[in-house]
Coordinates of C-alpha atoms in Angstrom, one line a residue:
M1 CA 92.5 134.6 92.5
K2 CA 93.1 134.2 96.6
L3 CA 95.0 131.2 98.3
D4 CA 91.7 129.8 99.8
E5 CA 89.8 130.0 96.4
L6 CA 92.9 127.9 94.9
A7 CA 92.8 125.2 98.0
D8 CA 88.9 125.1 97.6
H9 CA 89.3 124.3 93.9
L10 CA 91.9 121.5 94.5
G11 CA 90.1 120.2 97.6
L12 CA 93.1 120.7 100.0
S13 CA 93.3 122.6 103.1
K14 CA 94.9 126.3 102.6
S15 CA 97.7 125.2 104.6
T16 CA 98.7 122.2 102.5
V17 CA 98.6 124.5 99.5
S18 CA 100.7 127.0 100.9
R19 CA 103.2 124.5 101.9
A20 CA 103.3 123.0 98.5
L21 CA 103.8 126.5 96.8
N22 CA 106.6 127.2 99.2
G23 CA 108.3 124.0 98.7
Y24 CA 108.3 122.2 102.3
S25 CA 109.4 118.8 102.1
D26 CA 106.5 117.5 104.0
I27 CA 104.4 117.7 100.8
S28 CA 104.7 115.1 98.5
E29 CA 106.3 115.9 94.9
S30 CA 103.0 114.7 93.1
T31 CA 101.1 117.2 95.4
R32 CA 103.2 119.8 94.8
K33 CA 103.4 119.4 91.0
R34 CA 99.5 119.4 91.1
V35 CA 99.4 122.5 93.1
E36 CA 101.7 124.4 91.1
A37 CA 100.3 123.5 87.8
T38 CA 96.7 124.4 89.1
A39 CA 98.1 127.9 90.2
R40 CA 99.7 128.6 87.0
K41 CA 96.4 127.9 85.1
M42 CA 94.1 129.5 87.3
G43 CA 96.7 132.7 87.5
Y44 CA 97.5 132.5 91.2
R45 CA 100.7 134.5 91.9
P46 CA 101.7 134.7 95.6
L47 CA 103.6 138.0 96.8
S48 CA 107.0 137.3 96.6
H49 CA 108.1 139.7 99.4
A50 CA 105.4 138.1 101.5
Q51 CA 106.6 134.6 100.9
A52 CA 110.2 135.6 101.7
I53 CA 109.1 137.1 105.0
R54 CA 107.4 133.8 105.8
T55 CA 109.4 131.2 104.6
G56 CA 113.0 133.0 104.3
K57 CA 113.2 132.1 100.7
V58 CA 113.4 134.4 97.9
R59 CA 112.6 131.7 95.2
A60 CA 115.7 132.3 93.4
I61 CA 119.0 130.7 92.4
A62 CA 122.0 132.2 91.2
M63 CA 125.3 131.9 89.4
V64 CA 128.6 134.0 89.4
V65 CA 130.5 133.9 86.1
N66 CA 134.1 134.9 86.2
S67 CA 134.5 137.8 83.3
G68 CA 138.3 137.5 83.4
E69 CA 138.6 133.9 82.3
P70 CA 140.4 133.7 79.1
D71 CA 137.6 131.4 77.7
R72 CA 135.0 133.5 79.2
H73 CA 133.3 133.8 75.7
N74 CA 132.8 130.2 75.2
P75 CA 129.6 129.7 73.6
F76 CA 128.5 126.8 76.1
L77 CA 127.3 129.5 78.1
Q78 CA 124.2 130.6 76.3
D79 CA 122.8 127.4 75.9
F80 CA 123.5 126.6 79.5
L81 CA 121.7 129.5 80.9
A82 CA 118.9 129.0 78.7
G83 CA 118.6 125.7 80.3
A84 CA 118.9 126.7 83.8
C85 CA 116.1 129.7 83.5
E86 CA 113.7 127.7 81.9
A87 CA 114.0 125.0 84.5
A88 CA 113.9 127.6 87.4
S89 CA 111.0 129.1 85.6
A90 CA 109.1 125.7 85.4
F91 CA 109.3 125.8 89.5
D92 CA 108.3 129.7 89.3
W93 CA 111.6 130.6 90.5
T94 CA 114.0 132.8 89.1
M95 CA 117.6 132.7 87.8
T96 CA 120.2 135.4 89.0
I97 CA 123.2 136.2 87.0
S98 CA 126.1 137.8 88.4
T99 CA 129.6 138.4 87.2
A100 CA 133.0 139.0 89.0
K101 CA 135.9 140.6 87.5
S102 CA 138.6 138.0 88.5
E103 CA 139.0 135.1 90.8
K104 CA 139.6 137.1 93.8
D105 CA 136.6 139.2 93.1
M106 CA 134.4 135.9 93.0
L107 CA 134.2 135.6 96.5
N108 CA 133.3 139.2 96.8
V109 CA 130.4 139.1 94.8
L110 CA 129.3 135.9 96.4
G111 CA 129.5 137.4 100.0
R112 CA 127.5 140.2 98.9
L113 CA 124.4 138.1 97.1
V114 CA 124.4 135.9 100.2
E115 CA 124.4 138.9 102.9
E116 CA 121.7 140.8 100.5
R117 CA 119.7 137.5 100.5
K118 CA 119.5 137.6 96.8
A119 CA 119.3 133.7 96.1
D120 CA 118.5 130.7 98.1
G121 CA 121.3 128.6 96.4
F122 CA 123.9 128.7 93.9
I123 CA 125.3 126.5 91.0
L124 CA 129.2 126.7 90.9
P125 CA 130.4 125.9 87.3
R126 CA 134.1 124.9 86.7
T127 CA 135.1 123.1 89.7
E128 CA 138.6 123.6 91.0
V129 CA 140.6 120.9 92.9
E130 CA 140.5 122.9 95.7
D131 CA 137.3 125.6 95.7
A132 CA 137.2 128.5 97.7
R133 CA 133.6 129.1 96.8
I134 CA 132.4 125.6 98.2
E135 CA 134.2 126.6 101.6
Y136 CA 132.5 129.9 101.9
L137 CA 129.0 128.7 101.1
R138 CA 129.2 125.7 103.3
A139 CA 130.5 127.9 106.1
S140 CA 127.5 130.3 105.3
N141 CA 125.1 127.2 105.5
V142 CA 123.8 128.2 101.8
P143 CA 122.9 125.3 99.5
F144 CA 125.2 124.8 96.3
I145 CA 125.4 122.6 93.4
L146 CA 128.7 121.7 91.2
Y147 CA 128.9 121.6 87.5
G148 CA 131.6 119.3 87.8
R149 CA 133.1 117.4 90.5
T150 CA 136.0 118.5 92.8
G151 CA 138.8 117.3 95.1
Y152 CA 141.0 115.4 92.7
G153 CA 143.0 113.1 94.2
Q154 CA 141.4 113.3 98.0
T155 CA 139.9 110.6 99.8
D156 CA 135.9 110.9 99.1
P157 CA 136.1 114.5 98.3
D158 CA 132.3 114.7 97.5
S159 CA 130.7 113.3 100.6
D160 CA 128.6 116.1 101.5
T161 CA 128.2 118.2 97.9
S162 CA 125.6 117.5 94.9
W163 CA 126.7 117.7 91.5
F164 CA 125.9 117.2 87.8
D165 CA 128.9 116.3 85.3
I166 CA 129.8 114.9 82.1
S167 CA 132.1 112.2 82.2
G168 CA 135.1 113.7 80.2
E169 CA 137.0 111.1 80.9
A170 CA 135.1 108.5 79.4
A171 CA 134.9 110.7 76.2
I172 CA 138.6 111.3 76.0
C173 CA 139.4 107.4 76.6
S174 CA 137.0 106.8 73.6
A175 CA 138.9 109.4 71.6
V176 CA 142.1 107.5 72.1
T177 CA 141.0 104.2 71.3
R178 CA 139.4 105.7 68.3
L179 CA 142.9 106.8 67.1
R180 CA 144.3 103.7 67.9
A181 CA 141.9 101.8 65.9
F182 CA 142.9 104.2 62.7
G183 CA 146.1 102.9 63.3
H184 CA 147.7 105.8 65.0
S185 CA 151.0 104.8 67.0
R186 CA 151.8 108.0 69.0
I187 CA 148.9 109.8 70.5
G188 CA 149.3 112.8 72.1
F189 CA 147.3 114.9 74.7
V190 CA 146.7 118.6 75.6
G191 CA 145.0 119.1 78.9
S192 CA 143.7 122.3 80.7
D193 CA 144.5 124.4 83.6
P194 CA 145.5 121.8 86.3
K195 CA 143.6 124.2 88.9
F196 CA 140.5 122.6 87.3
N197 CA 139.1 119.3 88.7
Y198 CA 137.9 118.3 84.8
S199 CA 141.5 118.8 83.4
H200 CA 142.9 116.2 85.8
L201 CA 140.0 113.8 85.2
R202 CA 140.4 114.2 81.2
R203 CA 144.2 113.3 81.5
E204 CA 143.1 110.3 83.4
G205 CA 140.8 109.3 80.4
Y206 CA 143.9 109.6 77.8
L207 CA 146.0 107.4 80.3
E208 CA 143.1 104.9 80.5
G209 CA 142.6 105.0 76.7
L210 CA 146.3 104.2 76.4
K211 CA 146.1 101.4 78.6
A212 CA 143.1 99.9 76.9
A213 CA 144.7 100.3 73.5
E214 CA 147.8 98.8 75.1
M215 CA 150.0 101.8 74.1
P216 CA 153.1 103.1 76.5
V217 CA 152.9 106.2 78.3
D218 CA 155.3 109.0 77.0
P219 CA 155.5 112.1 79.2
E220 CA 156.7 114.3 76.7
L221 CA 153.4 113.4 74.8
I222 CA 151.4 115.2 77.7
R223 CA 151.0 118.7 77.7
E224 CA 148.8 121.0 80.1
G225 CA 147.6 124.5 80.7
A226 CA 145.7 125.3 77.5
R227 CA 142.5 127.0 77.5
S228 CA 142.6 129.4 74.8
R229 CA 143.2 129.1 70.8
D230 CA 146.6 130.5 71.4
E231 CA 147.6 128.2 74.3
G232 CA 146.3 125.3 71.9
A233 CA 148.4 126.6 69.3
T234 CA 151.6 126.7 71.5
Q235 CA 151.2 123.5 73.0
A236 CA 150.3 121.9 69.3
R237 CA 153.4 123.4 68.2
A238 CA 155.6 121.9 70.9
L239 CA 154.1 118.3 69.9
L240 CA 154.6 118.7 66.3
E241 CA 158.3 119.5 66.8
L242 CA 159.1 116.6 68.8
D243 CA 161.6 114.1 67.4
H244 CA 159.1 111.5 67.3
P245 CA 155.8 113.5 67.2
P246 CA 152.3 112.4 67.6
T247 CA 150.3 111.5 64.4
G248 CA 146.9 112.2 66.5
I249 CA 146.3 114.7 69.3
V250 CA 143.3 114.7 71.8
F251 CA 142.7 118.2 73.3
A252 CA 140.6 118.5 76.5
T253 CA 138.7 121.3 74.9
D254 CA 137.5 122.3 71.7
L255 CA 138.9 125.9 71.9
A256 CA 142.5 124.6 72.3
A257 CA 142.1 122.1 69.6
L258 CA 140.8 124.8 67.3
G259 CA 144.3 126.5 68.1
S260 CA 146.3 123.9 66.5
Y261 CA 144.7 124.7 62.9
S262 CA 147.0 127.6 62.6
V263 CA 150.3 125.5 63.5
C264 CA 149.3 122.6 61.0
A265 CA 148.6 125.2 58.4
E266 CA 151.9 126.8 59.0
F267 CA 153.9 123.7 58.7
G268 CA 151.7 122.8 55.7
L269 CA 150.2 119.7 57.3
Q270 CA 146.6 118.3 56.3
I271 CA 144.4 118.0 59.6
G272 CA 142.6 114.5 59.2
Q273 CA 145.5 112.9 57.0
D274 CA 149.0 114.1 58.5
V275 CA 147.6 114.9 61.8
S276 CA 144.5 113.5 63.4
I277 CA 142.8 116.3 66.0
L278 CA 140.2 115.7 68.5
G279 CA 138.5 117.9 70.7
Y280 CA 136.0 118.1 73.4
D281 CA 132.6 120.3 74.2
G282 CA 131.0 120.5 70.9
I283 CA 131.0 124.3 70.6
P284 CA 129.6 125.6 67.1
E285 CA 132.6 126.7 65.6
C286 CA 133.8 123.2 65.3
Q287 CA 131.7 122.6 62.5
Y288 CA 132.6 125.7 60.5
V289 CA 136.5 125.3 60.4
S290 CA 137.6 123.2 57.6
P291 CA 138.0 120.2 57.7
G292 CA 135.3 120.1 60.5
L293 CA 136.6 118.8 64.0
T294 CA 135.8 115.7 65.5
T295 CA 134.6 116.2 68.8
F296 CA 132.7 115.0 71.7
S297 CA 129.6 117.2 72.2
V298 CA 127.9 118.2 75.5
D299 CA 124.4 118.8 75.8
S300 CA 124.8 122.4 77.9
K301 CA 121.4 123.2 77.9
R302 CA 120.3 120.0 79.6
A303 CA 123.1 120.2 82.2
G304 CA 121.6 123.6 82.9
E305 CA 118.2 122.3 83.3
R306 CA 119.4 119.4 85.5
L307 CA 121.5 121.6 87.6
A308 CA 119.0 124.2 88.4
E309 CA 116.4 121.5 89.0
M310 CA 118.7 119.6 91.2
L311 CA 119.5 122.8 93.4
I312 CA 115.9 123.7 94.0
R313 CA 115.1 120.3 95.3
Q314 CA 118.1 120.8 97.7
T315 CA 116.8 124.1 98.9
R316 CA 113.4 122.3 99.6
G317 CA 115.4 119.8 101.8
E318 CA 116.9 117.0 99.9
A319 CA 120.1 115.6 100.9
P320 CA 122.7 116.9 98.8
E321 CA 124.7 113.6 98.4
G322 CA 121.3 112.3 97.1
L323 CA 121.6 114.7 94.3
R324 CA 124.4 113.3 92.0
E325 CA 124.2 112.6 88.3
L326 CA 127.0 111.7 85.7
G327 CA 126.1 112.0 82.1
Q328 CA 127.9 111.2 78.7
A329 CA 129.3 113.4 75.8
E330 CA 128.4 112.4 72.4
L331 CA 130.8 111.8 69.6
V332 CA 130.2 114.1 66.5
E333 CA 132.5 112.5 63.6
R334 CA 133.7 114.9 61.2
K335 CA 136.9 114.9 59.0
S336 CA 139.5 115.9 61.3
D337 CA 140.6 112.5 62.3
G338 CA 141.3 109.3 60.3
P339 CA 144.0 106.9 59.4
P340 CA 147.6 108.5 59.4
R341 CA 149.1 108.9 56.2
L342 CA 152.6 109.6 57.5
T343 CA 154.7 107.7 60.4
P344 CA 155.7 109.8 63.4
E345 CA 159.3 109.7 61.8
E346 CA 158.0 110.9 58.1
L347 CA 155.9 113.8 60.2
A348 CA 158.8 114.7 61.9
H349 CA 160.9 115.0 58.7
K350 CA 158.1 117.1 56.8
V351 CA 157.8 119.5 59.6
T352 CA 161.6 120.0 60.0
Q353 CA 161.6 120.5 56.0
L354 CA 159.0 122.9 56.1
K355 CA 160.5 124.9 59.1
N356 CA 163.7 125.1 56.9
G357 CA 161.5 126.5 54.1
N358 CA 161.7 123.4 52.0
R359 CA 158.2 122.8 50.4
G360 CA 159.0 120.2 48.0
G361 CA 156.5 117.4 48.4
D362 CA 154.2 115.7 51.0
R363 CA 156.6 112.8 51.7
P364 CA 160.6 112.9 52.5

C-alpha cells in the first residue's frame, strides 16, 4: 500500500492524506480520524524515520519514573501505563518509559531524551509545588502535560500548562463530612510530602470538610509527610497517643492508611469501631486487609488514556491552556469506617491501658 493509493481510495489529495497522518493542525479532527482508520484497515504504514525527517516528529511520547521514590511500587502505575500506551497506540504513536535513579537524576534523563529526540512530548506525573521538570521542558520548548496541578499558593500558576487531575481535595472533604455524619467529633488528617502539590490540595480538602461539618481546626490533628506504610504507621501512632485522640483519621494516600493497621492492632483497637480509617487512591491492597479499607478510588487507566491523548493533541498544535480536565474519585465503601464506639476520652484511656500492658476489657 502506497500513499497515493490510500489517497485515491479516500478521494483526497496525497498532500491532505500526508498532513492528516502527520497530525498537522490545519486538517480537521474528523478527516484525520477517517484517514488514520482507513490507513490501519488497508495496512498502510508510513516509514517512521522518513516521517521524522519530514515533520521533525518521532510520533512518540514519554514518561520518566523515579525509581528512588519510597512508594515506587504503587500499583497505580501498571494501570496508568496500560491506559497511556493504549491511547498512544490508537493514534499510531508509541509510549516510551524511562527511569531515573533519583530526583537529581530526573533532569539528566529528561535531558538525554530531549537531546536524542526520543519523544515529541512528556507526561509529568506527581507534580511538585516548584517543579524543575516543568522549567526545563518549557525552556527547551518541548510539549508536556501534567498529571496533577502545580504551583500551590501561587497566583495563576497554570496559565500556560495543560494538565489532567483528579479532585483529591473534593474526595478528602467528603471523607471528613462522612465521618462527621457517623458521629465523630474529632477527625485527624495524615498528609503526604509537602513538596507535592496534591498533598497541599488534600489538606485543603480536609479543612474544607471541617468547615462544612462546622468543626474547629485543631493543628495537633494534622500530620504530614507520610508516603509509605511505615510513615503512615508513625503518624497514626502520634495521633492515637494524643491526650484527646481522633476517633476517625483520613489519610491522603492508601499506602499510608494501610500503615495504621499495625498500630491499631498493637493497641488492641478494632478498625471501623474503635477507630475509623479512610484512604485515597483505591489500590488493590485495600480490599485484602481486614477490615477492607474504605477509600476514594481513582481510575488510573483512564487517567493514562486522557493524558496521552491530550499530550498528542498538544504536539499537533492545540493550545496547552485549552487542554485541562479535572475528574472525580469514586467512594468505595468497606468496613474500616463507621459510627464511633468510643469517645475520644475513652479511646485515650484504652490506648494508655494497652500501652501499659493492661488488656482487660474494651472500655474503661
